[in-house]
Amino acid sequence: MYYVAGVFGPPVGKRAVIFVDDLNMPSLEVYGAQPPIELLRQFLDHGGWYSRDNTFRTMVDCQLLCAMGPAGGARAFVTPRFTRHMHTVSVVDFDAATMSSIFRAILDWDLRNRGFPGPVLEAAGKVVRATLHVYTTVQDSLLPTPSRSFYLFNLRDVSRVVQGLTMLAPR
C-alpha cells in the first residue's frame, strides 16, 4: 500500500508505537478539558487530526501506549472518553514495611558477603529506615507541578542510595 496525500504513518509494512509518558500532566482548561489529551482522543476516535487549513490528516499503522502516575498534586484525572480506548494496567505502591524488608535484605546480604563487622551490619537497618523516611518525606512534600515536573521521586532513588552503600569497601 502506498500512502496518498494527507495520510501519514511509518514506512509501508511497518507499525509505529507512539509512547506518551505522564499522560495526566496537562493542566485542565477553564471548562475542564485537557486539550493535548483531546487531540490524542481524536486520533483514537477518528484515526487522525485536522490541520490548520481544516484538512484531515490520517494516521495509519500507529498504536498509542501511555503511562501516568496517580491523580493528585499536578496530575489530573483523565476522562473516561479517552480511557475507554485503553487497556489499563495498575501497579500498587509498596508499603513502608515491604520497602524496608526489600532494601534491608539487599544491604544485609551484601555487607555479610563482603565481610563487614557486626556494628556495621547492625547499622544497616537504621540506614535503610532513615533513607526511606527521607524518601517518603520528600515524596509527600515535593509534589510535581506543571512548572516543576522534575519533582518526581520513586524507588529508583532509594535503590541508588542502597547501591552506593554496596560500593563501600570494608576496612
Short mmCIF file of C-alpha atoms in Angstrom, two decimals:
data_model
loop_
_atom_site.label_atom_id
_atom_site.label_comp_id
_atom_site.label_asym_id
_atom_site.label_seq_id
_atom_site.Cartn_x
_atom_site.Cartn_y
_atom_site.Cartn_z
CA MET A 1 0.00 0.00 0.00
CA TYR A 2 1.34 3.43 -0.88
CA TYR A 3 0.41 6.47 1.16
CA VAL A 4 -1.53 9.22 -0.54
CA ALA A 5 -1.74 12.93 0.25
CA GLY A 6 -2.93 13.54 3.80
CA VAL A 7 -2.09 10.01 5.00
CA PHE A 8 0.84 9.64 7.38
CA GLY A 9 2.46 6.74 9.17
CA PRO A 10 5.55 4.57 9.38
CA PRO A 11 7.12 3.02 6.27
CA VAL A 12 4.82 0.64 4.42
CA GLY A 13 4.66 -2.77 6.09
CA LYS A 14 5.80 -1.40 9.49
CA ARG A 15 3.86 -0.33 12.57
CA ALA A 16 4.71 2.54 14.92
CA VAL A 17 4.14 2.74 18.66
CA ILE A 18 3.69 6.26 20.00
CA PHE A 19 4.63 6.40 23.69
CA VAL A 20 3.15 9.19 25.80
CA ASP A 21 4.60 9.48 29.31
CA ASP A 22 2.94 11.47 32.13
CA LEU A 23 -0.36 11.44 30.25
CA ASN A 24 -2.24 13.19 33.04
CA MET A 25 0.19 16.12 33.46
CA PRO A 26 -1.57 18.63 31.14
CA SER A 27 -3.42 21.27 33.15
CA LEU A 28 -7.18 21.50 32.97
CA GLU A 29 -8.55 24.40 30.98
CA VAL A 30 -11.46 26.61 32.09
CA TYR A 31 -14.08 24.08 31.00
CA GLY A 32 -12.28 21.07 32.50
CA ALA A 33 -10.82 19.64 29.28
CA GLN A 34 -7.18 18.79 28.64
CA PRO A 35 -6.50 19.86 25.02
CA PRO A 36 -3.44 17.61 24.44
CA ILE A 37 -5.43 14.59 25.60
CA GLU A 38 -8.37 15.62 23.43
CA LEU A 39 -6.05 15.58 20.40
CA LEU A 40 -4.94 12.06 21.29
CA ARG A 41 -8.59 11.05 21.74
CA GLN A 42 -9.39 12.47 18.30
CA PHE A 43 -6.62 10.30 16.86
CA LEU A 44 -8.08 7.22 18.57
CA ASP A 45 -11.69 8.04 17.63
CA HIS A 46 -11.16 9.19 14.05
CA GLY A 47 -7.71 7.97 13.04
CA GLY A 48 -6.06 11.38 12.71
CA TRP A 49 -6.26 15.14 13.21
CA TYR A 50 -7.44 18.25 11.45
CA SER A 51 -4.64 20.56 10.36
CA ARG A 52 -4.71 24.35 10.50
CA ASP A 53 -6.08 24.54 6.96
CA ASN A 54 -9.02 22.34 8.06
CA THR A 55 -7.95 19.25 6.10
CA PHE A 56 -7.96 15.90 7.84
CA ARG A 57 -4.56 14.22 8.33
CA THR A 58 -5.00 10.45 8.62
CA MET A 59 -2.53 8.38 10.67
CA VAL A 60 -2.21 4.71 9.73
CA ASP A 61 -0.43 1.75 11.31
CA CYS A 62 0.11 3.64 14.59
CA GLN A 63 -0.62 2.48 18.09
CA LEU A 64 -0.72 4.57 21.28
CA LEU A 65 0.95 3.48 24.52
CA CYS A 66 0.53 5.75 27.54
CA ALA A 67 1.85 5.89 31.10
CA MET A 68 0.78 8.08 34.00
CA GLY A 69 1.03 8.39 37.73
CA PRO A 70 -1.88 8.51 40.15
CA ALA A 71 -4.01 11.64 40.10
CA GLY A 72 -3.10 14.25 42.69
CA GLY A 73 -0.73 17.18 43.00
CA ALA A 74 -0.27 18.47 39.46
CA ARG A 75 -1.74 15.35 37.88
CA ALA A 76 -5.37 15.46 36.83
CA PHE A 77 -7.84 12.66 36.21
CA VAL A 78 -8.06 11.50 32.60
CA THR A 79 -11.57 11.47 31.17
CA PRO A 80 -13.45 8.22 30.53
CA ARG A 81 -13.92 9.40 26.92
CA PHE A 82 -10.18 8.86 26.49
CA THR A 83 -9.57 5.88 28.79
CA ARG A 84 -12.29 3.82 27.07
CA HIS A 85 -9.72 3.24 24.32
CA MET A 86 -7.11 1.90 26.73
CA HIS A 87 -6.33 -1.35 28.48
CA THR A 88 -5.48 -0.18 31.99
CA VAL A 89 -2.73 -1.85 33.99
CA SER A 90 -2.16 -0.56 37.50
CA VAL A 91 0.78 -1.15 39.83
CA VAL A 92 0.20 -0.57 43.51
CA ASP A 93 2.93 1.17 45.52
CA PHE A 94 4.73 -0.84 48.16
CA ASP A 95 4.03 -0.04 51.78
CA ALA A 96 6.84 1.07 54.09
CA ALA A 97 7.32 -2.36 55.70
CA THR A 98 7.74 -4.06 52.30
CA MET A 99 10.23 -1.47 51.05
CA SER A 100 12.20 -1.72 54.28
CA SER A 101 12.26 -5.50 54.07
CA ILE A 102 13.47 -5.48 50.44
CA PHE A 103 16.25 -2.93 50.85
CA ARG A 104 17.34 -4.31 54.23
CA ALA A 105 17.67 -7.81 52.75
CA ILE A 106 19.76 -6.49 49.85
CA LEU A 107 22.03 -4.46 52.10
CA ASP A 108 22.39 -7.19 54.76
CA TRP A 109 23.29 -9.80 52.13
CA ASP A 110 25.89 -7.58 50.51
CA LEU A 111 27.51 -6.44 53.75
CA ARG A 112 27.70 -10.01 55.11
CA ASN A 113 29.17 -11.42 51.89
CA ARG A 114 31.88 -8.79 51.84
CA GLY A 115 32.89 -9.34 55.46
CA PHE A 116 31.78 -6.15 57.21
CA PRO A 117 31.98 -6.24 61.03
CA GLY A 118 28.93 -6.68 63.29
CA PRO A 119 28.40 -2.99 64.21
CA VAL A 120 28.13 -2.10 60.50
CA LEU A 121 25.61 -4.90 59.96
CA GLU A 122 23.54 -3.61 62.89
CA ALA A 123 23.56 -0.08 61.46
CA ALA A 124 22.26 -1.27 58.07
CA GLY A 125 18.65 -1.39 59.29
CA LYS A 126 18.88 2.14 60.68
CA VAL A 127 20.35 3.43 57.42
CA VAL A 128 17.54 1.81 55.42
CA ARG A 129 14.87 3.25 57.76
CA ALA A 130 16.43 6.72 57.59
CA THR A 131 16.67 6.57 53.79
CA LEU A 132 13.04 5.51 53.49
CA HIS A 133 11.99 8.26 55.92
CA VAL A 134 13.73 10.89 53.78
CA TYR A 135 12.19 9.34 50.64
CA THR A 136 8.61 9.42 51.98
CA THR A 137 9.03 12.94 53.37
CA VAL A 138 10.37 14.28 50.07
CA GLN A 139 7.72 12.41 48.07
CA ASP A 140 4.92 13.86 50.22
CA SER A 141 6.18 17.45 50.36
CA LEU A 142 7.75 18.00 46.91
CA LEU A 143 4.84 17.19 44.61
CA PRO A 144 5.30 17.70 40.87
CA THR A 145 3.59 20.64 39.20
CA PRO A 146 3.43 21.60 35.52
CA SER A 147 6.21 24.14 36.10
CA ARG A 148 8.26 21.68 38.18
CA SER A 149 7.59 18.32 36.57
CA PHE A 150 11.09 17.18 37.58
CA TYR A 151 9.87 16.74 41.19
CA LEU A 152 9.37 13.02 40.61
CA PHE A 153 10.77 10.62 43.16
CA ASN A 154 10.49 6.85 43.01
CA LEU A 155 12.10 3.72 44.35
CA ARG A 156 14.96 4.13 41.90
CA ASP A 157 16.21 6.99 44.10
CA VAL A 158 16.21 4.75 47.18
CA SER A 159 17.90 1.95 45.25
CA ARG A 160 20.69 4.34 44.25
CA VAL A 161 21.40 5.05 47.92
CA VAL A 162 21.50 1.31 48.67
CA GLN A 163 23.65 0.74 45.58
CA GLY A 164 26.06 3.40 46.81
CA LEU A 165 26.28 1.65 50.17
CA THR A 166 27.11 -1.63 48.43
CA MET A 167 30.13 0.08 46.88
CA LEU A 168 31.73 0.71 50.28
CA ALA A 169 34.94 -1.12 50.99
CA PRO A 170 35.28 -2.96 54.33
CA ARG A 171 38.18 -1.70 56.45
#
